[in-house]
């Protein structure tokens, strides 16, 4: 269930330009409102009709437990939100600040969507007593740091495309149920991540793509299974980069400036299934791929690879059995694909799993 939920959550993210989240589809398709809920209140007999106008905030549309106020030009959170509200949609407005009492009394709130506003300030007590909040979307705003005192049971946090350039120590303290943390498209450098910034987390996914990283952060939670660091300025991969991340299954390092992968680096992530190293500056296939038993997808296109060795991808002996590759990409490299021996891909599922092509100089 945890993995299925993670896939559902990730399917919503990393799309740009801004696309609004369809709240009703989210609830209907993934039954996400009830996931992880500890609320045993007997609400089965509640009327499913729309709220009366007097019960609904101005400029909003209300359904049972859902308040939709997107695209209304609001400059602040509306007042008199019904206390039984589970989902609040405030996307695409002009809200600049989240005040202390904006969500006071909304103890059943599960999802809060504040995407694409102008929020630069969040009161330290804005999320106080919101123990049932699981989804908090603050992407496409003007935040410069992570808000304080985040809801303790949140499973997904999205801060994509703000102005965050610092993650303070213990910024996510107490968030022991967090699955997804999206921090992409912020001006965040390695120096802006304080030691202990991710202490206490056991999250599965962290995304810091489109930032200013020059190396792989070494302080992520050891529980992480997916890391997205595409579109940064990382120049090399070293052995010490992945010491903590033995559970990693998907690694995104595409569109960086990587020239070198130190021998032994990839051996630190023995459970890896998918690696994206395309659009870098590699001159050879990274060492150690043939020892990764579970690796099935490796993207190396748009590099400077001029040679492919017989054992670069597959074990040299039958005793080193591994799962077959379903995707190997080598196109847009200067290697002459017609000189590559077919046996090099002997551990792929078939010809369709291998993507080659001639190199064309621009």
mmCIF file of C-alpha atoms in Angstrom:
data_model
loop_
_atom_site.group_PDB
_atom_site.id
_atom_site.type_symbol
_atom_site.label_atom_id
_atom_site.label_comp_id
_atom_site.label_asym_id
_atom_site.label_seq_id
_atom_site.Cartn_x
_atom_site.Cartn_y
_atom_site.Cartn_z
ATOM 1 C CA UNK A 1 0.000 0.000 0.000
ATOM 2 C CA UNK A 2 2.860 2.364 0.867
ATOM 3 C CA UNK A 3 4.546 1.851 -2.503
ATOM 4 C CA UNK A 4 1.239 2.245 -4.396
ATOM 5 C CA UNK A 5 0.529 5.497 -2.571
ATOM 6 C CA UNK A 6 4.015 6.768 -3.402
ATOM 7 C CA UNK A 7 3.489 6.077 -7.105
ATOM 8 C CA UNK A 8 0.144 7.884 -7.025
ATOM 9 C CA UNK A 9 1.726 10.921 -5.368
ATOM 10 C CA UNK A 10 4.722 11.046 -7.705
ATOM 11 C CA UNK A 11 2.433 10.908 -10.729
ATOM 12 C CA UNK A 12 1.226 14.403 -9.763
ATOM 13 C CA UNK A 13 4.595 16.101 -9.635
ATOM 14 C CA UNK A 14 7.517 17.410 -11.647
ATOM 15 C CA UNK A 15 5.397 18.848 -14.467
ATOM 16 C CA UNK A 16 5.997 22.386 -15.628
ATOM 17 C CA UNK A 17 4.822 24.928 -16.453
ATOM 18 C CA UNK A 18 2.285 25.071 -13.646
ATOM 19 C CA UNK A 19 -0.602 22.672 -14.000
ATOM 20 C CA UNK A 20 -3.404 22.710 -11.416
ATOM 21 C CA UNK A 21 -4.172 19.612 -9.387
ATOM 22 C CA UNK A 22 -7.674 18.257 -9.959
ATOM 23 C CA UNK A 23 -8.815 17.675 -6.394
ATOM 24 C CA UNK A 24 -11.876 15.614 -7.246
ATOM 25 C CA UNK A 25 -9.931 13.300 -9.532
ATOM 26 C CA UNK A 26 -7.315 12.896 -6.826
ATOM 27 C CA UNK A 27 -9.944 11.771 -4.344
ATOM 28 C CA UNK A 28 -11.858 9.580 -6.788
ATOM 29 C CA UNK A 29 -9.007 7.805 -8.553
ATOM 30 C CA UNK A 30 -6.735 7.093 -5.615
ATOM 31 C CA UNK A 31 -9.089 7.120 -2.625
ATOM 32 C CA UNK A 32 -6.382 9.247 -1.071
ATOM 33 C CA UNK A 33 -8.697 10.966 1.379
ATOM 34 C CA UNK A 34 -9.078 7.815 3.445
ATOM 35 C CA UNK A 35 -5.483 6.558 3.269
ATOM 36 C CA UNK A 36 -3.739 6.448 6.663
ATOM 37 C CA UNK A 37 -6.782 8.043 8.291
ATOM 38 C CA UNK A 38 -7.089 7.457 12.024
ATOM 39 C CA UNK A 39 -10.436 9.227 12.246
ATOM 40 C CA UNK A 40 -13.085 6.718 13.253
ATOM 41 C CA UNK A 41 -15.909 9.223 13.518
ATOM 42 C CA UNK A 42 -19.225 7.914 12.278
ATOM 43 C CA UNK A 43 -20.013 10.253 9.390
ATOM 44 C CA UNK A 44 -21.907 7.761 7.223
ATOM 45 C CA UNK A 45 -25.244 9.441 7.773
ATOM 46 C CA UNK A 46 -24.160 12.903 6.679
ATOM 47 C CA UNK A 47 -26.068 14.531 3.882
ATOM 48 C CA UNK A 48 -24.132 14.354 0.582
ATOM 49 C CA UNK A 49 -25.793 17.435 -0.903
ATOM 50 C CA UNK A 50 -23.857 20.681 -1.488
ATOM 51 C CA UNK A 51 -23.568 23.028 1.432
ATOM 52 C CA UNK A 52 -25.955 25.935 1.598
ATOM 53 C CA UNK A 53 -24.513 29.211 0.382
ATOM 54 C CA UNK A 54 -24.409 30.545 3.927
ATOM 55 C CA UNK A 55 -22.094 27.689 4.951
ATOM 56 C CA UNK A 56 -19.639 28.256 2.105
ATOM 57 C CA UNK A 57 -16.947 30.987 2.069
ATOM 58 C CA UNK A 58 -17.418 33.820 -0.390
ATOM 59 C CA UNK A 59 -16.157 33.159 -3.913
ATOM 60 C CA UNK A 60 -15.872 29.427 -3.230
ATOM 61 C CA UNK A 61 -17.805 26.332 -4.232
ATOM 62 C CA UNK A 62 -18.494 23.773 -1.527
ATOM 63 C CA UNK A 63 -19.165 20.075 -1.691
ATOM 64 C CA UNK A 64 -19.376 17.746 1.309
ATOM 65 C CA UNK A 65 -16.014 18.153 3.080
ATOM 66 C CA UNK A 66 -14.443 19.893 0.063
ATOM 67 C CA UNK A 67 -13.960 23.658 -0.374
ATOM 68 C CA UNK A 68 -12.856 24.818 -3.825
ATOM 69 C CA UNK A 69 -11.646 28.422 -4.114
ATOM 70 C CA UNK A 70 -9.170 28.250 -6.988
ATOM 71 C CA UNK A 71 -8.797 30.997 -9.640
ATOM 72 C CA UNK A 72 -10.711 33.626 -7.667
ATOM 73 C CA UNK A 73 -8.079 36.351 -7.265
ATOM 74 C CA UNK A 74 -8.094 35.892 -3.483
ATOM 75 C CA UNK A 75 -5.464 37.865 -1.546
ATOM 76 C CA UNK A 76 -5.999 35.957 1.716
ATOM 77 C CA UNK A 77 -7.417 32.667 2.936
ATOM 78 C CA UNK A 78 -11.230 32.974 3.074
ATOM 79 C CA UNK A 79 -12.994 33.037 6.416
ATOM 80 C CA UNK A 80 -15.630 30.661 7.812
ATOM 81 C CA UNK A 81 -14.378 27.458 6.218
ATOM 82 C CA UNK A 82 -16.637 24.618 7.497
ATOM 83 C CA UNK A 83 -14.991 22.715 10.348
ATOM 84 C CA UNK A 84 -15.613 19.307 8.763
ATOM 85 C CA UNK A 85 -13.616 20.241 5.646
ATOM 86 C CA UNK A 86 -11.224 17.541 4.436
ATOM 87 C CA UNK A 87 -9.842 19.193 1.277
ATOM 88 C CA UNK A 88 -9.199 22.896 0.553
ATOM 89 C CA UNK A 89 -8.330 24.021 -2.962
ATOM 90 C CA UNK A 90 -6.777 27.515 -3.021
ATOM 91 C CA UNK A 91 -4.723 27.145 -6.189
ATOM 92 C CA UNK A 92 -3.940 29.985 -8.558
ATOM 93 C CA UNK A 93 -4.811 32.985 -6.398
ATOM 94 C CA UNK A 94 -2.880 35.994 -5.079
ATOM 95 C CA UNK A 95 -2.534 34.982 -1.427
ATOM 96 C CA UNK A 96 0.631 36.520 0.057
ATOM 97 C CA UNK A 97 0.627 35.253 3.637
ATOM 98 C CA UNK A 98 -0.648 32.357 5.745
ATOM 99 C CA UNK A 99 -1.739 33.745 9.105
ATOM 100 C CA UNK A 100 -1.908 31.976 12.444
ATOM 101 C CA UNK A 101 -5.689 31.480 12.505
ATOM 102 C CA UNK A 102 -6.348 30.919 8.793
ATOM 103 C CA UNK A 103 -7.028 27.213 9.332
ATOM 104 C CA UNK A 104 -7.942 27.257 13.006
ATOM 105 C CA UNK A 105 -10.399 24.545 14.028
ATOM 106 C CA UNK A 106 -9.978 22.504 10.825
ATOM 107 C CA UNK A 107 -8.925 19.344 12.650
ATOM 108 C CA UNK A 108 -10.171 16.987 9.918
ATOM 109 C CA UNK A 109 -8.237 18.643 7.114
ATOM 110 C CA UNK A 110 -6.425 16.059 4.973
ATOM 111 C CA UNK A 111 -5.259 18.014 1.913
ATOM 112 C CA UNK A 112 -4.293 21.699 1.570
ATOM 113 C CA UNK A 113 -3.461 22.977 -1.914
ATOM 114 C CA UNK A 114 -1.878 26.433 -2.071
ATOM 115 C CA UNK A 115 -0.107 26.061 -5.408
ATOM 116 C CA UNK A 116 0.605 29.118 -7.549
ATOM 117 C CA UNK A 117 0.002 31.970 -5.150
ATOM 118 C CA UNK A 118 2.347 34.706 -3.916
ATOM 119 C CA UNK A 119 2.999 33.330 -0.440
ATOM 120 C CA UNK A 120 6.222 34.574 1.125
ATOM 121 C CA UNK A 121 5.332 34.224 4.805
ATOM 122 C CA UNK A 122 3.820 31.399 6.862
ATOM 123 C CA UNK A 123 3.098 31.971 10.554
ATOM 124 C CA UNK A 124 4.931 29.459 12.817
ATOM 125 C CA UNK A 125 1.614 28.307 14.272
ATOM 126 C CA UNK A 126 -0.347 28.173 11.017
ATOM 127 C CA UNK A 127 -0.442 24.359 10.991
ATOM 128 C CA UNK A 128 -0.906 23.883 14.737
ATOM 129 C CA UNK A 129 -3.239 21.011 15.718
ATOM 130 C CA UNK A 130 -3.574 19.848 12.089
ATOM 131 C CA UNK A 131 -2.756 16.257 12.980
ATOM 132 C CA UNK A 132 -4.779 14.781 10.110
ATOM 133 C CA UNK A 133 -3.146 16.843 7.356
ATOM 134 C CA UNK A 134 -1.396 14.500 4.914
ATOM 135 C CA UNK A 135 -0.961 16.552 1.717
ATOM 136 C CA UNK A 136 0.549 20.055 1.775
ATOM 137 C CA UNK A 137 1.257 21.676 -1.597
ATOM 138 C CA UNK A 138 3.064 25.026 -1.513
ATOM 139 C CA UNK A 139 4.695 24.914 -4.944
ATOM 140 C CA UNK A 140 4.989 28.009 -7.161
ATOM 141 C CA UNK A 141 5.126 30.575 -4.392
ATOM 142 C CA UNK A 142 7.712 33.013 -2.981
ATOM 143 C CA UNK A 143 8.958 31.181 0.114
ATOM 144 C CA UNK A 144 12.636 31.648 0.998
ATOM 145 C CA UNK A 145 12.844 28.897 3.643
ATOM 146 C CA UNK A 146 10.937 25.880 4.918
ATOM 147 C CA UNK A 147 7.986 26.901 7.153
ATOM 148 C CA UNK A 148 8.297 26.056 10.843
ATOM 149 C CA UNK A 149 6.230 23.460 12.711
ATOM 150 C CA UNK A 150 4.971 21.475 9.733
ATOM 151 C CA UNK A 151 2.056 19.061 10.322
ATOM 152 C CA UNK A 152 3.434 15.956 12.103
ATOM 153 C CA UNK A 153 1.597 13.347 10.036
ATOM 154 C CA UNK A 154 2.054 14.819 6.571
ATOM 155 C CA UNK A 155 3.005 12.235 3.928
ATOM 156 C CA UNK A 156 3.702 14.620 1.040
ATOM 157 C CA UNK A 157 5.309 18.070 0.974
ATOM 158 C CA UNK A 158 5.768 20.047 -2.237
ATOM 159 C CA UNK A 159 7.810 23.263 -2.384
ATOM 160 C CA UNK A 160 8.614 23.155 -6.099
ATOM 161 C CA UNK A 161 9.679 26.477 -7.612
ATOM 162 C CA UNK A 162 9.903 28.865 -4.696
ATOM 163 C CA UNK A 163 12.889 31.003 -3.667
ATOM 164 C CA UNK A 164 14.230 28.578 -1.067
ATOM 165 C CA UNK A 165 18.018 28.876 -0.785
ATOM 166 C CA UNK A 166 18.445 27.439 2.698
ATOM 167 C CA UNK A 167 17.231 24.368 4.535
ATOM 168 C CA UNK A 168 17.779 24.916 8.206
ATOM 169 C CA UNK A 169 18.783 22.220 10.711
ATOM 170 C CA UNK A 170 15.803 20.109 11.851
ATOM 171 C CA UNK A 171 13.599 21.765 9.229
ATOM 172 C CA UNK A 172 11.540 18.573 8.995
ATOM 173 C CA UNK A 173 11.777 17.520 12.627
ATOM 174 C CA UNK A 174 9.068 15.073 13.676
ATOM 175 C CA UNK A 175 7.802 14.242 10.162
ATOM 176 C CA UNK A 176 8.244 10.496 10.569
ATOM 177 C CA UNK A 177 5.502 9.549 8.093
ATOM 178 C CA UNK A 178 6.704 11.663 5.174
ATOM 179 C CA UNK A 179 6.919 9.767 1.864
ATOM 180 C CA UNK A 180 7.513 12.523 -0.700
ATOM 181 C CA UNK A 181 9.579 15.709 -0.379
ATOM 182 C CA UNK A 182 9.750 17.892 -3.499
ATOM 183 C CA UNK A 183 12.197 20.814 -3.444
ATOM 184 C CA UNK A 184 12.984 21.152 -7.141
ATOM 185 C CA UNK A 185 13.426 24.447 -9.019
ATOM 186 C CA UNK A 186 14.695 26.376 -6.008
ATOM 187 C CA UNK A 187 18.037 28.280 -5.922
ATOM 188 C CA UNK A 188 19.407 25.699 -3.483
ATOM 189 C CA UNK A 189 23.148 24.980 -3.346
ATOM 190 C CA UNK A 190 24.972 22.390 -1.236
ATOM 191 C CA UNK A 191 26.129 25.156 1.100
ATOM 192 C CA UNK A 192 22.484 26.036 1.753
ATOM 193 C CA UNK A 193 21.705 22.616 3.222
ATOM 194 C CA UNK A 194 22.645 22.756 6.902
ATOM 195 C CA UNK A 195 23.999 19.676 8.675
ATOM 196 C CA UNK A 196 21.043 17.867 10.231
ATOM 197 C CA UNK A 197 18.503 19.412 7.857
ATOM 198 C CA UNK A 198 16.906 16.021 7.193
ATOM 199 C CA UNK A 199 17.282 14.536 10.675
ATOM 200 C CA UNK A 200 14.304 12.466 11.782
ATOM 201 C CA UNK A 201 12.983 11.766 8.285
ATOM 202 C CA UNK A 202 12.346 8.311 6.839
ATOM 203 C CA UNK A 203 11.048 9.548 3.509
ATOM 204 C CA UNK A 204 11.091 7.502 0.294
ATOM 205 C CA UNK A 205 11.506 10.245 -2.333
ATOM 206 C CA UNK A 206 13.472 13.501 -2.382
ATOM 207 C CA UNK A 207 13.619 15.738 -5.423
ATOM 208 C CA UNK A 208 16.047 18.656 -5.768
ATOM 209 C CA UNK A 209 16.168 18.961 -9.536
ATOM 210 C CA UNK A 210 16.736 22.289 -11.328
ATOM 211 C CA UNK A 211 18.745 23.714 -8.432
ATOM 212 C CA UNK A 212 22.394 24.751 -7.894
ATOM 213 C CA UNK A 213 23.866 21.555 -6.489
ATOM 214 C CA UNK A 214 27.484 20.811 -7.378
ATOM 215 C CA UNK A 215 27.634 17.421 -5.649
ATOM 216 C CA UNK A 216 25.298 14.686 -4.421
ATOM 217 C CA UNK A 217 23.967 15.651 -0.947
ATOM 218 C CA UNK A 218 25.215 13.189 1.659
ATOM 219 C CA UNK A 219 22.735 13.926 4.446
ATOM 220 C CA UNK A 220 19.497 12.548 2.981
ATOM 221 C CA UNK A 221 17.636 9.917 5.053
ATOM 222 C CA UNK A 222 19.042 6.392 4.687
ATOM 223 C CA UNK A 223 15.500 5.171 3.932
ATOM 224 C CA UNK A 224 15.349 6.958 0.583
ATOM 225 C CA UNK A 225 14.408 4.826 -2.442
ATOM 226 C CA UNK A 226 14.268 7.557 -5.106
ATOM 227 C CA UNK A 227 16.529 10.574 -5.576
ATOM 228 C CA UNK A 228 15.957 13.170 -8.316
ATOM 229 C CA UNK A 229 18.918 15.518 -8.872
ATOM 230 C CA UNK A 230 18.502 16.226 -12.574
ATOM 231 C CA UNK A 231 19.352 19.644 -14.057
ATOM 232 C CA UNK A 232 22.038 20.610 -11.556
ATOM 233 C CA UNK A 233 25.774 21.349 -11.817
ATOM 234 C CA UNK A 234 27.175 18.101 -10.451
ATOM 235 C CA UNK A 235 30.569 17.379 -12.059
ATOM 236 C CA UNK A 236 31.495 13.978 -10.619
ATOM 237 C CA UNK A 237 30.223 10.995 -8.652
ATOM 238 C CA UNK A 238 32.397 9.740 -5.787
ATOM 239 C CA UNK A 239 32.399 6.629 -3.610
ATOM 240 C CA UNK A 240 31.297 8.561 -0.526
ATOM 241 C CA UNK A 241 28.217 9.979 -2.297
ATOM 242 C CA UNK A 242 26.010 6.911 -1.819
ATOM 243 C CA UNK A 243 27.292 5.391 1.433
ATOM 244 C CA UNK A 244 23.983 6.108 3.224
ATOM 245 C CA UNK A 245 21.659 5.111 0.405
ATOM 246 C CA UNK A 246 21.686 1.313 0.264
ATOM 247 C CA UNK A 247 17.897 1.246 -0.318
ATOM 248 C CA UNK A 248 18.053 3.483 -3.386
ATOM 249 C CA UNK A 249 16.118 2.083 -6.358
ATOM 250 C CA UNK A 250 15.942 5.038 -8.749
ATOM 251 C CA UNK A 251 18.641 7.654 -9.289
ATOM 252 C CA UNK A 252 18.179 10.759 -11.435
ATOM 253 C CA UNK A 253 21.395 12.573 -12.424
ATOM 254 C CA UNK A 254 20.511 13.610 -15.968
ATOM 255 C CA UNK A 255 21.359 17.047 -17.355
ATOM 256 C CA UNK A 256 24.343 17.665 -15.089
ATOM 257 C CA UNK A 257 28.026 18.149 -15.925
ATOM 258 C CA UNK A 258 29.300 14.746 -14.829
ATOM 259 C CA UNK A 259 32.645 13.792 -16.372
ATOM 260 C CA UNK A 260 33.705 11.101 -13.937
ATOM 261 C CA UNK A 261 32.145 8.246 -11.932
ATOM 262 C CA UNK A 262 34.619 6.889 -9.397
ATOM 263 C CA UNK A 263 35.131 3.136 -9.415
ATOM 264 C CA UNK A 264 33.108 1.564 -6.599
ATOM 265 C CA UNK A 265 30.569 4.385 -6.362
ATOM 266 C CA UNK A 266 27.651 2.411 -7.798
ATOM 267 C CA UNK A 267 28.472 -0.651 -5.691
ATOM 268 C CA UNK A 268 27.163 1.358 -2.742
ATOM 269 C CA UNK A 269 23.617 1.166 -4.142
ATOM 270 C CA UNK A 270 23.160 -2.600 -4.692
ATOM 271 C CA UNK A 271 19.345 -2.426 -4.946
ATOM 272 C CA UNK A 272 19.262 0.168 -7.717
ATOM 273 C CA UNK A 273 16.780 -0.520 -10.547
ATOM 274 C CA UNK A 274 17.041 2.603 -12.689
ATOM 275 C CA UNK A 275 19.828 5.139 -13.308
ATOM 276 C CA UNK A 276 19.580 8.310 -15.392
ATOM 277 C CA UNK A 277 22.996 9.658 -16.441
ATOM 278 C CA UNK A 278 21.993 11.031 -19.825
ATOM 279 C CA UNK A 279 22.974 14.526 -20.983
ATOM 280 C CA UNK A 280 26.289 14.620 -19.134
ATOM 281 C CA UNK A 281 29.959 14.598 -20.187
ATOM 282 C CA UNK A 282 30.956 10.981 -19.589
ATOM 283 C CA UNK A 283 33.649 9.593 -21.894
ATOM 284 C CA UNK A 284 33.127 5.965 -20.932
ATOM 285 C CA UNK A 285 30.460 3.696 -19.478
ATOM 286 C CA UNK A 286 30.478 4.097 -15.657
ATOM 287 C CA UNK A 287 32.315 1.233 -13.918
ATOM 288 C CA UNK A 288 30.369 -1.273 -11.868
ATOM 289 C CA UNK A 289 27.123 -1.535 -13.842
ATOM 290 C CA UNK A 290 27.763 -5.240 -14.476
ATOM 291 C CA UNK A 291 27.732 -5.937 -10.726
ATOM 292 C CA UNK A 292 24.340 -4.358 -10.064
ATOM 293 C CA UNK A 293 22.097 -7.380 -9.913
ATOM 294 C CA UNK A 294 18.757 -5.562 -10.020
ATOM 295 C CA UNK A 295 19.608 -2.796 -12.486
ATOM 296 C CA UNK A 296 17.179 -2.859 -15.410
ATOM 297 C CA UNK A 297 17.306 0.654 -16.894
ATOM 298 C CA UNK A 298 20.430 2.719 -17.581
ATOM 299 C CA UNK A 299 20.250 5.925 -19.658
ATOM 300 C CA UNK A 300 23.601 7.129 -21.042
ATOM 301 C CA UNK A 301 22.540 8.986 -24.166
ATOM 302 C CA UNK A 302 23.884 12.438 -25.003
ATOM 303 C CA UNK A 303 27.292 11.929 -23.432
ATOM 304 C CA UNK A 304 30.785 11.682 -24.961
ATOM 305 C CA UNK A 305 31.200 7.906 -24.760
ATOM 306 C CA UNK A 306 33.555 6.690 -27.482
ATOM 307 C CA UNK A 307 33.952 3.024 -26.553
ATOM 308 C CA UNK A 308 31.828 0.237 -25.053
ATOM 309 C CA UNK A 309 33.558 -2.779 -23.516
ATOM 310 C CA UNK A 310 32.385 -6.392 -23.620
ATOM 311 C CA UNK A 311 31.613 -6.516 -19.873
ATOM 312 C CA UNK A 312 30.508 -2.933 -19.268
ATOM 313 C CA UNK A 313 26.878 -3.945 -18.752
ATOM 314 C CA UNK A 314 26.787 -7.700 -18.143
ATOM 315 C CA UNK A 315 28.666 -10.006 -15.753
ATOM 316 C CA UNK A 316 31.689 -11.725 -17.277
ATOM 317 C CA UNK A 317 30.556 -15.149 -16.073
ATOM 318 C CA UNK A 318 27.276 -17.000 -15.781
ATOM 319 C CA UNK A 319 27.751 -17.068 -12.018
ATOM 320 C CA UNK A 320 27.232 -13.313 -11.890
ATOM 321 C CA UNK A 321 23.586 -13.582 -12.918
ATOM 322 C CA UNK A 322 21.546 -10.363 -12.888
ATOM 323 C CA UNK A 323 18.068 -9.253 -13.813
ATOM 324 C CA UNK A 324 17.858 -8.572 -17.560
ATOM 325 C CA UNK A 325 17.938 -4.986 -18.793
ATOM 326 C CA UNK A 326 14.731 -3.571 -20.206
ATOM 327 C CA UNK A 327 16.355 -0.287 -21.274
ATOM 328 C CA UNK A 328 19.905 0.700 -22.276
ATOM 329 C CA UNK A 329 20.325 3.995 -24.146
ATOM 330 C CA UNK A 330 23.582 4.957 -25.860
ATOM 331 C CA UNK A 331 22.421 7.130 -28.733
ATOM 332 C CA UNK A 332 23.920 10.589 -29.329
ATOM 333 C CA UNK A 333 27.407 9.420 -28.288
ATOM 334 C CA UNK A 334 30.518 9.424 -30.508
ATOM 335 C CA UNK A 335 30.832 5.620 -30.289
ATOM 336 C CA UNK A 336 30.377 3.957 -33.681
ATOM 337 C CA UNK A 337 27.342 1.844 -33.033
ATOM 338 C CA UNK A 338 28.053 -0.505 -35.967
ATOM 339 C CA UNK A 339 31.290 -1.559 -34.220
ATOM 340 C CA UNK A 340 29.536 -2.529 -30.985
ATOM 341 C CA UNK A 341 29.432 -6.300 -30.569
ATOM 342 C CA UNK A 342 25.920 -7.708 -30.015
ATOM 343 C CA UNK A 343 27.219 -9.878 -27.162
ATOM 344 C CA UNK A 344 27.813 -6.727 -25.121
ATOM 345 C CA UNK A 345 24.046 -6.668 -24.514
ATOM 346 C CA UNK A 346 23.696 -10.390 -23.822
ATOM 347 C CA UNK A 347 21.881 -9.690 -20.548
ATOM 348 C CA UNK A 348 19.201 -7.444 -22.107
ATOM 349 C CA UNK A 349 15.675 -8.660 -22.752
ATOM 350 C CA UNK A 350 16.095 -8.205 -26.506
ATOM 351 C CA UNK A 351 16.962 -5.794 -29.270
ATOM 352 C CA UNK A 352 14.188 -3.401 -28.371
ATOM 353 C CA UNK A 353 15.755 -2.864 -24.967
ATOM 354 C CA UNK A 354 18.882 -1.310 -26.515
ATOM 355 C CA UNK A 355 18.755 2.157 -28.068
ATOM 356 C CA UNK A 356 21.691 3.082 -30.329
ATOM 357 C CA UNK A 357 22.278 5.640 -33.039
ATOM 358 C CA UNK A 358 24.939 7.490 -34.919
ATOM 359 C CA UNK A 359 26.630 10.507 -33.404
ATOM 360 C CA UNK A 360 26.035 13.758 -35.227
ATOM 361 C CA UNK A 361 28.137 16.784 -34.482
ATOM 362 C CA UNK A 362 26.175 19.989 -34.251
#
